[in-house]
XYZ file of C-alpha atoms in Angstrom:
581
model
C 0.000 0.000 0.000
C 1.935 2.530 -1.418
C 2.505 5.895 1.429
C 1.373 8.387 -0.951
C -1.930 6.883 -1.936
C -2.729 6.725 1.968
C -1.568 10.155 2.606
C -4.925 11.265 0.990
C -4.243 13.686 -2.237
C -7.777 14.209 -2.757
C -10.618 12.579 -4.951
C -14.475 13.058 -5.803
C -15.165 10.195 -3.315
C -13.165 11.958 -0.036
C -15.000 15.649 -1.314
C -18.545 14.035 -0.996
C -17.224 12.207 1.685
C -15.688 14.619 3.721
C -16.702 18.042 3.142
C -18.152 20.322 6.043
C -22.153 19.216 6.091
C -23.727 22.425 4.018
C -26.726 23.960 5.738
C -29.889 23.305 4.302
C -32.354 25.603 3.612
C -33.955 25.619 7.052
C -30.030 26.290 8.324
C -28.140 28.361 5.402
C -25.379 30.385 5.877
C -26.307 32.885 8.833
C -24.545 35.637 6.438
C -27.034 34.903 3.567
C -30.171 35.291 5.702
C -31.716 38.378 6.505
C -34.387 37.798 8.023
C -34.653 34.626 11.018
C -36.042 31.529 9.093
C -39.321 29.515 10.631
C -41.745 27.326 9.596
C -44.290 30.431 9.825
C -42.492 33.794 10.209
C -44.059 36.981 11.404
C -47.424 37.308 12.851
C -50.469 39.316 11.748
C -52.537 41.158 13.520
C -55.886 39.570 13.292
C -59.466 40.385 14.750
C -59.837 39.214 18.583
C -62.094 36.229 18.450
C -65.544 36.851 19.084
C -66.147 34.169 22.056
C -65.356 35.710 25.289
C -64.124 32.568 26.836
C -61.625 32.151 23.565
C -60.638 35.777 24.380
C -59.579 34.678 27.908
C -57.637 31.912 26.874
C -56.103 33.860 24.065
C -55.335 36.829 26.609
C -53.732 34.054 29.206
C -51.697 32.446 26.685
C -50.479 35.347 25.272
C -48.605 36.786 28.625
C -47.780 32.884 29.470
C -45.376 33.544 25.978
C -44.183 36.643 26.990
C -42.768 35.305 30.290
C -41.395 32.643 28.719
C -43.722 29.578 30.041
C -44.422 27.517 26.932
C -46.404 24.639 28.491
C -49.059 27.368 30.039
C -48.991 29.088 27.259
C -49.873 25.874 24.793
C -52.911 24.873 27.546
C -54.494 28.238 27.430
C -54.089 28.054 23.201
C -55.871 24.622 23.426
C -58.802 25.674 25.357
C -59.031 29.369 23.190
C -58.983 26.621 19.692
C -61.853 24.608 21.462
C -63.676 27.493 22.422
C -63.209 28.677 18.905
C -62.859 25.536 17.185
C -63.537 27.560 14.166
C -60.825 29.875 14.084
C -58.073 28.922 11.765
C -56.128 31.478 13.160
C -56.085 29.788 16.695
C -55.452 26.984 15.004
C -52.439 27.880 13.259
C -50.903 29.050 16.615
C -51.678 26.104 18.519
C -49.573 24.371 15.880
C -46.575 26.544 15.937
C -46.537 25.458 19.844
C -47.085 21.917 19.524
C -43.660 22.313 17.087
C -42.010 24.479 19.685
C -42.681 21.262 21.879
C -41.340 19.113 19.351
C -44.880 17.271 18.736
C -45.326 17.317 15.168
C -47.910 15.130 15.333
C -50.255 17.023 17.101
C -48.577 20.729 15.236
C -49.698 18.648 11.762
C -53.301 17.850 13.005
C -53.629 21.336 13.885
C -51.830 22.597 10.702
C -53.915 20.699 8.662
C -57.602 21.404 10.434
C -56.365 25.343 9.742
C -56.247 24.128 5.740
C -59.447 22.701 5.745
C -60.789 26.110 7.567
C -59.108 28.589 5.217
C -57.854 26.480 2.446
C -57.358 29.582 0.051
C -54.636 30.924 2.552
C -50.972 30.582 1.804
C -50.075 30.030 6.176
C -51.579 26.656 6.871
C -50.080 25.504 3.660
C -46.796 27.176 4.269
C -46.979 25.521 8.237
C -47.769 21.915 6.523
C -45.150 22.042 4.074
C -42.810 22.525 6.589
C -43.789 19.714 9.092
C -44.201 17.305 6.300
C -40.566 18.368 5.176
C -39.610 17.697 8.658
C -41.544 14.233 8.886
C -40.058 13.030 5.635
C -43.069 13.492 3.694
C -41.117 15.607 0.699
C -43.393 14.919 -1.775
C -46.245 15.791 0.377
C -44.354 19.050 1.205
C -43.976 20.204 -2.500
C -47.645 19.332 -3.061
C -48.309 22.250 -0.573
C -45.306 24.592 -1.385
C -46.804 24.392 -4.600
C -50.215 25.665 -3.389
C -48.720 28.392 -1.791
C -47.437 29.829 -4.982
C -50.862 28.945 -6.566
C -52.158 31.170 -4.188
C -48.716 33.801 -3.696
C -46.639 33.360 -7.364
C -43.743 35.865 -5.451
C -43.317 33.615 -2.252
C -39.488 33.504 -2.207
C -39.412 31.311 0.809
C -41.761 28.976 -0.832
C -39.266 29.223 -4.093
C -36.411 28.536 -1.956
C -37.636 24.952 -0.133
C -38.959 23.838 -2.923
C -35.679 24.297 -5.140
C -33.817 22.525 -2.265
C -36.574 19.626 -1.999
C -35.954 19.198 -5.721
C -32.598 18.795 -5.125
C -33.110 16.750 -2.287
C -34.484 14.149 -5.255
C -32.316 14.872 -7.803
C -34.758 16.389 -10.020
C -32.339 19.103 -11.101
C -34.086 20.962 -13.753
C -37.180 21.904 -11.291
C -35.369 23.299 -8.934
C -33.094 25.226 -10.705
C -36.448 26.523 -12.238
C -37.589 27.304 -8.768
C -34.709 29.134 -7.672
C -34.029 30.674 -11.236
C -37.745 32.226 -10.362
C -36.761 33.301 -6.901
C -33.301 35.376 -8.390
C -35.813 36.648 -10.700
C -38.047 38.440 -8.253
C -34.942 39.514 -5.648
C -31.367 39.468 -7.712
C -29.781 39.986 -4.870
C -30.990 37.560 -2.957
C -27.795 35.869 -2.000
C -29.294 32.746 -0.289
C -30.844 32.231 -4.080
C -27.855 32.548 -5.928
C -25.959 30.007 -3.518
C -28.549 27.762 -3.574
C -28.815 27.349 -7.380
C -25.128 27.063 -7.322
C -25.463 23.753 -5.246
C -27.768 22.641 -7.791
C -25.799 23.492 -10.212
C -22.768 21.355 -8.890
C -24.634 18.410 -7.922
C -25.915 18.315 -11.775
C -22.517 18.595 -12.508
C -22.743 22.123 -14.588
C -19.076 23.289 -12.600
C -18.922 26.605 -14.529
C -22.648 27.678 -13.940
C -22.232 26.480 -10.437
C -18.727 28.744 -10.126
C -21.368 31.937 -11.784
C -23.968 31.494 -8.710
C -21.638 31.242 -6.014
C -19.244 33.869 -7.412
C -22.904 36.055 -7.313
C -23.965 35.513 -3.870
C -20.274 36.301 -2.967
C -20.916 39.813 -4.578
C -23.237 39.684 -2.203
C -21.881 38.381 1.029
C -17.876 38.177 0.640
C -16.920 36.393 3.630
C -19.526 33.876 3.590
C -17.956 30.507 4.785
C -20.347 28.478 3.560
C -20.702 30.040 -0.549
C -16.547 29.979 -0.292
C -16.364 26.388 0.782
C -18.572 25.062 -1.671
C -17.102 27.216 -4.408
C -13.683 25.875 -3.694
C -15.070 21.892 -3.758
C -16.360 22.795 -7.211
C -13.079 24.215 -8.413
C -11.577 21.015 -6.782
C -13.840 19.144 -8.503
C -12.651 20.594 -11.967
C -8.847 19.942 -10.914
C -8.534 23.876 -11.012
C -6.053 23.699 -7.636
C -4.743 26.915 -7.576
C -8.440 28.387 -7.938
C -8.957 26.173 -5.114
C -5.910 27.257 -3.060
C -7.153 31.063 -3.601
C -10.418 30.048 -2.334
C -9.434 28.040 1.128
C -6.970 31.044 1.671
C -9.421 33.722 1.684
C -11.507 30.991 3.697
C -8.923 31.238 6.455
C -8.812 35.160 6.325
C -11.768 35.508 7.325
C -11.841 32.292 9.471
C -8.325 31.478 10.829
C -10.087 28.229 12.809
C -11.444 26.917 9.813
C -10.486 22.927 10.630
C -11.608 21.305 7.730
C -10.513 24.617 4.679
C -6.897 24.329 6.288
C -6.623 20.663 6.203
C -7.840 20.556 2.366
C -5.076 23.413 1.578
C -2.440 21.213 3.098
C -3.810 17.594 0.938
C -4.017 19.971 -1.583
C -0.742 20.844 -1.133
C 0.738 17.414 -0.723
C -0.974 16.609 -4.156
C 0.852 19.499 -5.671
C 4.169 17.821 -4.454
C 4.667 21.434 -2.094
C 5.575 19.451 1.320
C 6.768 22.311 3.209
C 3.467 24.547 2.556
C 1.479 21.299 3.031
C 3.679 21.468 6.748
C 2.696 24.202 7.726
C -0.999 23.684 7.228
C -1.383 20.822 9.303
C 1.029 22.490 11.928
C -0.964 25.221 12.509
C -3.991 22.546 12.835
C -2.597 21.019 15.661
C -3.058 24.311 17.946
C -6.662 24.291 17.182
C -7.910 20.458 17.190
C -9.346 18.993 20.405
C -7.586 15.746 18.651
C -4.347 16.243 16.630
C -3.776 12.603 15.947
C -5.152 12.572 12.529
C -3.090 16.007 11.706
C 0.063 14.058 13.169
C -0.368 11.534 11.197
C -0.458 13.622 7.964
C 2.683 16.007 9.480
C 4.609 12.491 9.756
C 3.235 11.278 6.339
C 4.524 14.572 4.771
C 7.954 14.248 6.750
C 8.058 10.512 5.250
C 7.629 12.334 1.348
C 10.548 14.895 2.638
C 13.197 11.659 2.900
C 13.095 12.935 6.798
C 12.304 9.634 8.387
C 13.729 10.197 11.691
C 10.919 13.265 11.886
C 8.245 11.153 10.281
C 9.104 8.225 12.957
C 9.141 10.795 15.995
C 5.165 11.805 14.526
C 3.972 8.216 13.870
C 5.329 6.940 17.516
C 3.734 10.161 19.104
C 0.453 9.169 17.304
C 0.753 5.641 18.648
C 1.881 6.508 22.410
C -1.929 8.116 22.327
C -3.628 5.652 20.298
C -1.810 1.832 20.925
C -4.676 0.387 18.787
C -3.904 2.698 15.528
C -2.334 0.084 13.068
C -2.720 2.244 10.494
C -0.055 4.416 11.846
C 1.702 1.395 13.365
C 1.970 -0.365 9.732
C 3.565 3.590 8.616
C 5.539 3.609 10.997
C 6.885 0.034 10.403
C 7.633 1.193 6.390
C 9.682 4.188 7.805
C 12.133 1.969 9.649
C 12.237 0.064 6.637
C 12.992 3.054 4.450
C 16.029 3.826 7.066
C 17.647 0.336 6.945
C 16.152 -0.536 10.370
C 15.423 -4.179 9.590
C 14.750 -5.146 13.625
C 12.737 -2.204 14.549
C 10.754 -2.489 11.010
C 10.258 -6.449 12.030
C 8.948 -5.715 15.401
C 6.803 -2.550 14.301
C 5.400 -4.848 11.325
C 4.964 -8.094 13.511
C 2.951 -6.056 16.056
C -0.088 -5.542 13.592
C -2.851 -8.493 14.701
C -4.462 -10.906 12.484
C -7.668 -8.755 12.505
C -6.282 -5.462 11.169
C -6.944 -4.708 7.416
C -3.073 -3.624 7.020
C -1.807 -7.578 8.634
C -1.502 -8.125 4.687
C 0.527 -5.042 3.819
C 2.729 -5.690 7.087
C 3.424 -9.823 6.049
C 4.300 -8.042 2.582
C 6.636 -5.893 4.213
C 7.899 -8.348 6.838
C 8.829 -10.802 3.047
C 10.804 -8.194 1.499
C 12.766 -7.496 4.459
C 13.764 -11.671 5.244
C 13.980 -11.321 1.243
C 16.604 -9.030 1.757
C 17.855 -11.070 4.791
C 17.886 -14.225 2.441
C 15.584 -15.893 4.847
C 13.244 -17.348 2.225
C 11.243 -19.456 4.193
C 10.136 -17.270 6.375
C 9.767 -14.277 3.052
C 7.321 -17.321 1.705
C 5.274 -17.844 4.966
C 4.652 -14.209 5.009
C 4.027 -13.915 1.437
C 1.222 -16.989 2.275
C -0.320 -15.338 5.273
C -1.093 -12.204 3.458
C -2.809 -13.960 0.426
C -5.098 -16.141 3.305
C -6.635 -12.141 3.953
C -6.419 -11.297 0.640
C -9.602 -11.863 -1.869
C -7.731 -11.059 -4.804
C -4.390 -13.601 -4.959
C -3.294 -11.930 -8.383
C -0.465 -9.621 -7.015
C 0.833 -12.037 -4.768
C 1.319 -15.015 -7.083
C 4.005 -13.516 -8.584
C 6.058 -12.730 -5.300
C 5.884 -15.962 -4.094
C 6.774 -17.537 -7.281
C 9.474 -15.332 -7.370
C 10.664 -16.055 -3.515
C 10.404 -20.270 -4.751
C 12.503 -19.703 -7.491
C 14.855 -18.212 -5.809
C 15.112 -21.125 -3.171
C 15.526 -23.200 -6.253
C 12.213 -25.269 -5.560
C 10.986 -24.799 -9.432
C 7.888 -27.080 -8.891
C 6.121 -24.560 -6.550
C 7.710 -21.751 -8.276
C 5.769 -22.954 -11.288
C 2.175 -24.327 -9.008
C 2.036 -20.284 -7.932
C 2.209 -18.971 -11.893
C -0.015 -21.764 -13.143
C -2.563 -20.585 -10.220
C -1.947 -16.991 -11.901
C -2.582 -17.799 -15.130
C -5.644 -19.888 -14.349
C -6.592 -16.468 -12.657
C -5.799 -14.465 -15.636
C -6.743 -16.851 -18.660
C -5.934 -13.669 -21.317
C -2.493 -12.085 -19.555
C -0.064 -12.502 -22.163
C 2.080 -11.430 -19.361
C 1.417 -14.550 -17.296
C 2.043 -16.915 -19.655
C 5.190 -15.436 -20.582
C 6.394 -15.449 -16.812
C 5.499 -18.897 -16.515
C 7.059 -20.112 -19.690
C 10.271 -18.659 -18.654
C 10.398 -20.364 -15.834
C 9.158 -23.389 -17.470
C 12.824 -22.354 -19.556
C 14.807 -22.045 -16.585
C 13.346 -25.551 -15.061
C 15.296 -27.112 -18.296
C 11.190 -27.835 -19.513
C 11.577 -26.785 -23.704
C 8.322 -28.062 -24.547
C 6.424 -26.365 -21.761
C 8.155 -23.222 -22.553
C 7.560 -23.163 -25.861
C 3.994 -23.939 -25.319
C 3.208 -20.734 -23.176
C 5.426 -18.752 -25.485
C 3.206 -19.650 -28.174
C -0.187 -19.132 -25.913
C 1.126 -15.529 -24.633
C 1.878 -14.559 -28.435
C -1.461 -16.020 -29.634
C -2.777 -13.990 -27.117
C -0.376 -10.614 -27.891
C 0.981 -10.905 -31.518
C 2.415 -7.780 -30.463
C 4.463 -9.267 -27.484
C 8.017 -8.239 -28.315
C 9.544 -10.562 -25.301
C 7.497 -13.978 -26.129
C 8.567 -13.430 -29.657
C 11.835 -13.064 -29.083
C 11.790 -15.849 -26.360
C 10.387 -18.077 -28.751
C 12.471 -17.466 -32.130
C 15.269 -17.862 -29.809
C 14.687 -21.185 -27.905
C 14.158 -22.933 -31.292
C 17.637 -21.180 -32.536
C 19.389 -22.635 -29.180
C 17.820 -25.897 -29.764
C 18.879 -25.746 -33.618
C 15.124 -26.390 -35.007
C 12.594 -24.261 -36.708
C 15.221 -21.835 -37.912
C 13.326 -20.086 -40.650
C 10.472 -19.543 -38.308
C 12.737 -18.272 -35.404
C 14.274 -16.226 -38.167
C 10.488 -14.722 -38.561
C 9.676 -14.494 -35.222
C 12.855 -12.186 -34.139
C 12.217 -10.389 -36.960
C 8.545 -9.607 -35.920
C 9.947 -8.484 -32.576
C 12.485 -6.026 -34.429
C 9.675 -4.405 -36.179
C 8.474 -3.503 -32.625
C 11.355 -3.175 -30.851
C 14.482 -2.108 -33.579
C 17.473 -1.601 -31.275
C 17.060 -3.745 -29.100
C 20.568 -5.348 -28.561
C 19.013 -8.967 -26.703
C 16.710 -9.362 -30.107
C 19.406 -8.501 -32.356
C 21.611 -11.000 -30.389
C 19.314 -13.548 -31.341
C 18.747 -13.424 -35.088
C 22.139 -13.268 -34.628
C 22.703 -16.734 -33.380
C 20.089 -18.315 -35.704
C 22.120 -16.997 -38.530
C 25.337 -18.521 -36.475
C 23.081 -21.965 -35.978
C 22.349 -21.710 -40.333
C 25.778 -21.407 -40.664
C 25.915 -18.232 -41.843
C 28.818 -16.585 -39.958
C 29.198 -13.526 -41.714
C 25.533 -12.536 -41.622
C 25.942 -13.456 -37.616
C 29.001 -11.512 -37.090
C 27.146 -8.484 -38.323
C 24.192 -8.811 -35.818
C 26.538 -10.000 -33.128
C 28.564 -6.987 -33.329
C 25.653 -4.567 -33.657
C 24.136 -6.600 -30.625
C 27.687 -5.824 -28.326
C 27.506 -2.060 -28.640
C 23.787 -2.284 -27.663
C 24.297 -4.466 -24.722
C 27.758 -4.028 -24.217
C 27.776 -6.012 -20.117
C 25.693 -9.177 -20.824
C 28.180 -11.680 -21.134
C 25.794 -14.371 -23.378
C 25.882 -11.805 -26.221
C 29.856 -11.856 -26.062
C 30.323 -15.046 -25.701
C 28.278 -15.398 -28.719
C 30.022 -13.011 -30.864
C 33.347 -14.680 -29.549
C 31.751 -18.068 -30.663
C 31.266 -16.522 -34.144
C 34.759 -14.918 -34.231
C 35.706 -18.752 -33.489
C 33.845 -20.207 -36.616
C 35.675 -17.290 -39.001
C 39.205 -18.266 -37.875
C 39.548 -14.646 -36.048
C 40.772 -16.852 -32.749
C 42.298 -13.914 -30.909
C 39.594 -12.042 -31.231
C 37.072 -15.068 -30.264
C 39.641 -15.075 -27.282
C 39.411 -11.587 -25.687
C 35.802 -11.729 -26.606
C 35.811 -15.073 -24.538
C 37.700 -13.710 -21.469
C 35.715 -10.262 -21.393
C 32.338 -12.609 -21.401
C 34.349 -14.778 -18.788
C 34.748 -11.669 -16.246
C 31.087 -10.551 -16.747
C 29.555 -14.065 -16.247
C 27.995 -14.961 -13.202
C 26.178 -18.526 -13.618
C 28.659 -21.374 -12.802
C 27.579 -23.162 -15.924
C 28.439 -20.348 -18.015
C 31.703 -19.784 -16.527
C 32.965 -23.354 -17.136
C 31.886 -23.285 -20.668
C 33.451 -20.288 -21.384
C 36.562 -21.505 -19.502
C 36.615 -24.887 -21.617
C 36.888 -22.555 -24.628
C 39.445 -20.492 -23.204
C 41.486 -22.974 -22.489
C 41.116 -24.598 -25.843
C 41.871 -21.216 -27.879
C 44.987 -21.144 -26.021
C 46.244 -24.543 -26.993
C 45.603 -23.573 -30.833
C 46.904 -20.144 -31.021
């Protein structure tokens, strides 16, 4: 799990994820609101009812409210509505206090007995729209926003809910009709323009979206809310430094501002600017109730700097306040690593239970490093616990194929790439692996099979067609179709000294020594270390009666050569050089 991808560069999915919840319309920005918001704002002044016992409730309830005692107040209201059970006026109040209580229930009985009284008045339907909003009932609550502007057309605040119920459903196009109709009748209404902005984004229409909130910041410049959601769009565009701009002038006016800071600094990080990324999540830590997670990214950034010992002092902070974080336990683990610490990376890595979602990544880690140690056994029992957690076996096959073949044990080096290729039936890429190990087991036939399967499967597969043309030129067969093979590769790859070295050595295996000696030469300056390709051109040299040239091609392939099988050959010919020159 590669340090960078955890450090969090951001993506659509953390932006949804992660941003600061956005008010809704019952909650906007305070800054965009100029009057207080309410279910039913303002009250009229209205003709005392006519019932003298109503009256007296009325009167009661009236200086209950003023004093501040709610529960008198709603008793007297409920005897005044069934004195005047009439009086949708009474009834509307009642209502308002039952939602003051937190009864909706009751406030929506009484809300909706006011409708049936007066249903040509825009109140009760504004009230019930608002507590079937509240109930969950949001297509019931358009139904009566939408008699409201039957009966009002220029109800903004009736424009406004229903644009953000619209958007609540996704039906974009009716509520940015809605609150295209509310800018209409007040242009500078800035809660309008932020609103259709949101819509806007969440249809996807960035630049529109960037129009409306740049508006209602015309409007309201320091508005947190209009600036944070204007920045998330320009994020969302992958305009950064528009972005940047934005989250700074988000802290100017809000130094505190958690989440706009910690953005800057992962946008920073993404940007590859570590030590302006550093300082943002420095200057978190003085404000956060619980720094851990801004640790974490200070020692994730130190990590990126190459300063390990910082990014270790961080991550064991992190961990002396939160023992169960194996998250920062497996990153701290990796940093050892990076600084050559093989026992403190082993402990840090071995530490990480069975349970944790990073045990794989640690047993990953804990291979390379007895890799490294040449403990393969153990590299391979790591390798083996990881792929038990893992779903997807792909990316491990390989490593432990590669960890059995290098213990020599070519049967279960060659049980792990079969198991890959059975996983991945069309990787041309898989079959080549495993036919070159099939090569390497001394297996011809195998390897030639998967050499042909992975070019049937590529035609295009430089490698397998070099691999091929030149396993039937070692073995001496099928020379005219190595010769076409190699040649296929060329087209794809032309200077490519380990292709050239093969048609090469076909044309040596034809018997054609001059046409060899031309590749062969060609193929030294290309790949001027491997020791195969001169040894081949000494071999060559050999056949044209040049011997002391074959010769110091022979002892320059002799002091590059590695494999002990090569090395006698090559002394066998040495030696036998010497006797004839």
């Amino acid at each position: 799990m590669g340090i960078r991808v955890l450090l969090g560069v951001s993506s659509l999915a953390f932006l949804v994820g992660c941003a600061p919840s956005i008010p809704d319309p019952e909650h906007p920005p305070k800054e965009l609101v100029s009057e207080p918001y309410a279910p039913f704002s303002g009250e009229k002044k209205v003709e005392v009812p006519a019932e003298a016992k109503a009256l007296g409730h009325f009167a009661k309830g009236q200086a209950h409210l003023r004093k501040g005692e709610l529960n008198q107040a709603l008793r007297e209201f409920e005897g005044a509505a069934q004195a005047d059970s009439s009086n949708a006026y009474l009834r509307i109040r009642l209502a308002i206090l039952y939602l003051r209580k937190g009864d909706l229930e009751s406030a929506l009985k009484e809300a909706e007995e006011a409708s049936r009284l007066e249903p040509d008045k825009q109140e009760p339907h504004q009230l019930l729209a608002g507590l079937y909003t509240s109930m969950g009932q949001e297509s019931r609550g358009i139904e009566e926003y939408q008699t409201v502007l039957r009966i009002d057309p220029e109800n903004q605040e009736s424009l406004l809910y229903l644009g953000a119920l619209y958007l609540k459903g996704k039906d974009y196009a009716k509520a940015m009709k809605s609150l295209e109709r509310l800018i209409a009748l007040n242009p500078r209404s800035a809660i309008g323009h932020y609103y259709l902005g949101r819509v806007r984004a969440e249809a996807k229409l960035f630049l529109e979206a960037e129009e409306s909130y740049r508006r209602a910041l015309e409007l309201h410049p320091k508005s947190e809310g209009v600036l944070t959601d204007l920045a998330l769009v320009y994020e969302l565009q992958e305009k950064t430094e528009e972005a940047i701009r934005t989250y700074r002038t988000l802290l100017a006016a809000s130094d505190k501002h958690e989440w706009a800071r910690k953005r800057l600094g992962e946008l920073y990080v993404g940007q590859n600017k570590l030590d302006e990324a550093l300082i943002q999540f420095q200057s978190l830590q003085s404000v956060q109730a619980n720094p851990s997670d801004t640790r974490t990214k200070i020692g994730l950034i130190y990590y990126e700097k190459g300063d390990f010992e910082r990014a270790a002092t961080e991550f064991g902070l992190v961990l002396a306040a939160d023992p169960e974080n194996d998250q920062v336990r497996y990153y701290l683990g990796a940093t050892y690593a990076e600084i050559k610490d093989q026992e403190r990376a082993m402990e840090v890595f071995s530490l990480i239970p069975e349970k944790s979602k990073y045990f794989a990544d640690s047993r990953i880690q804990l291979a390379s490093i007895y890799e490294r140690r040449g403990e393969l056994s153990k590299a391979i029992e790591s390798v083996e616990a990881a792929m038990e957690k893992r779903k997807d076996r792909k990316g491990l096959l390989g490593l432990l194929s590669s960890l059995h073949r290098k213990a020599k044990d070519y049967p279960k080096a060659i049980e792990a790439l079969k198991e890959l290729v059975a996983l991945n039936p069309k990787s041309d890429q898989a079959h080549f692996r495993l036919g070159a190990l099939y090569d390497e087991s001394k297996n011809k036939d195998k390897t030639i099979e998967y050499m042909k399967k992975a070019i049937e499967i590529n035609p295009k597969n430089g490698p397998a067609l070099n691999y091929l043309g030149y396993t039937y030129a070692e073995m001496g067969v099928q020379l005219k179709e190595a010769e076409e093979l190699i040649l296929r590769a060329l087209k794809i790859t032309p200077d490519d000294g380990f292709y050239i070295d093969s048609l090469g050595w076909v044309y040596y295996q034809n018997g054609d020594y001059q046409r060899a000696m031309v590749q062969l030469e060609r193929a030294v300056s290309l790949a001027i270390d491997d020791p195969t390709i001169i040894e081949h051109l000494g071999d060559v040299y050999e056949k044209l009666g040049r011997l002391k040239q074959a010769l110091k091609r022979y002892r320059n392939a002799l002091y590059r050569a590695k494999e002990e099988e090569q090395l006698n050959r090559i002394q066998k010919k040495i030696q036998l050089l010497e006797r004839n020159i």
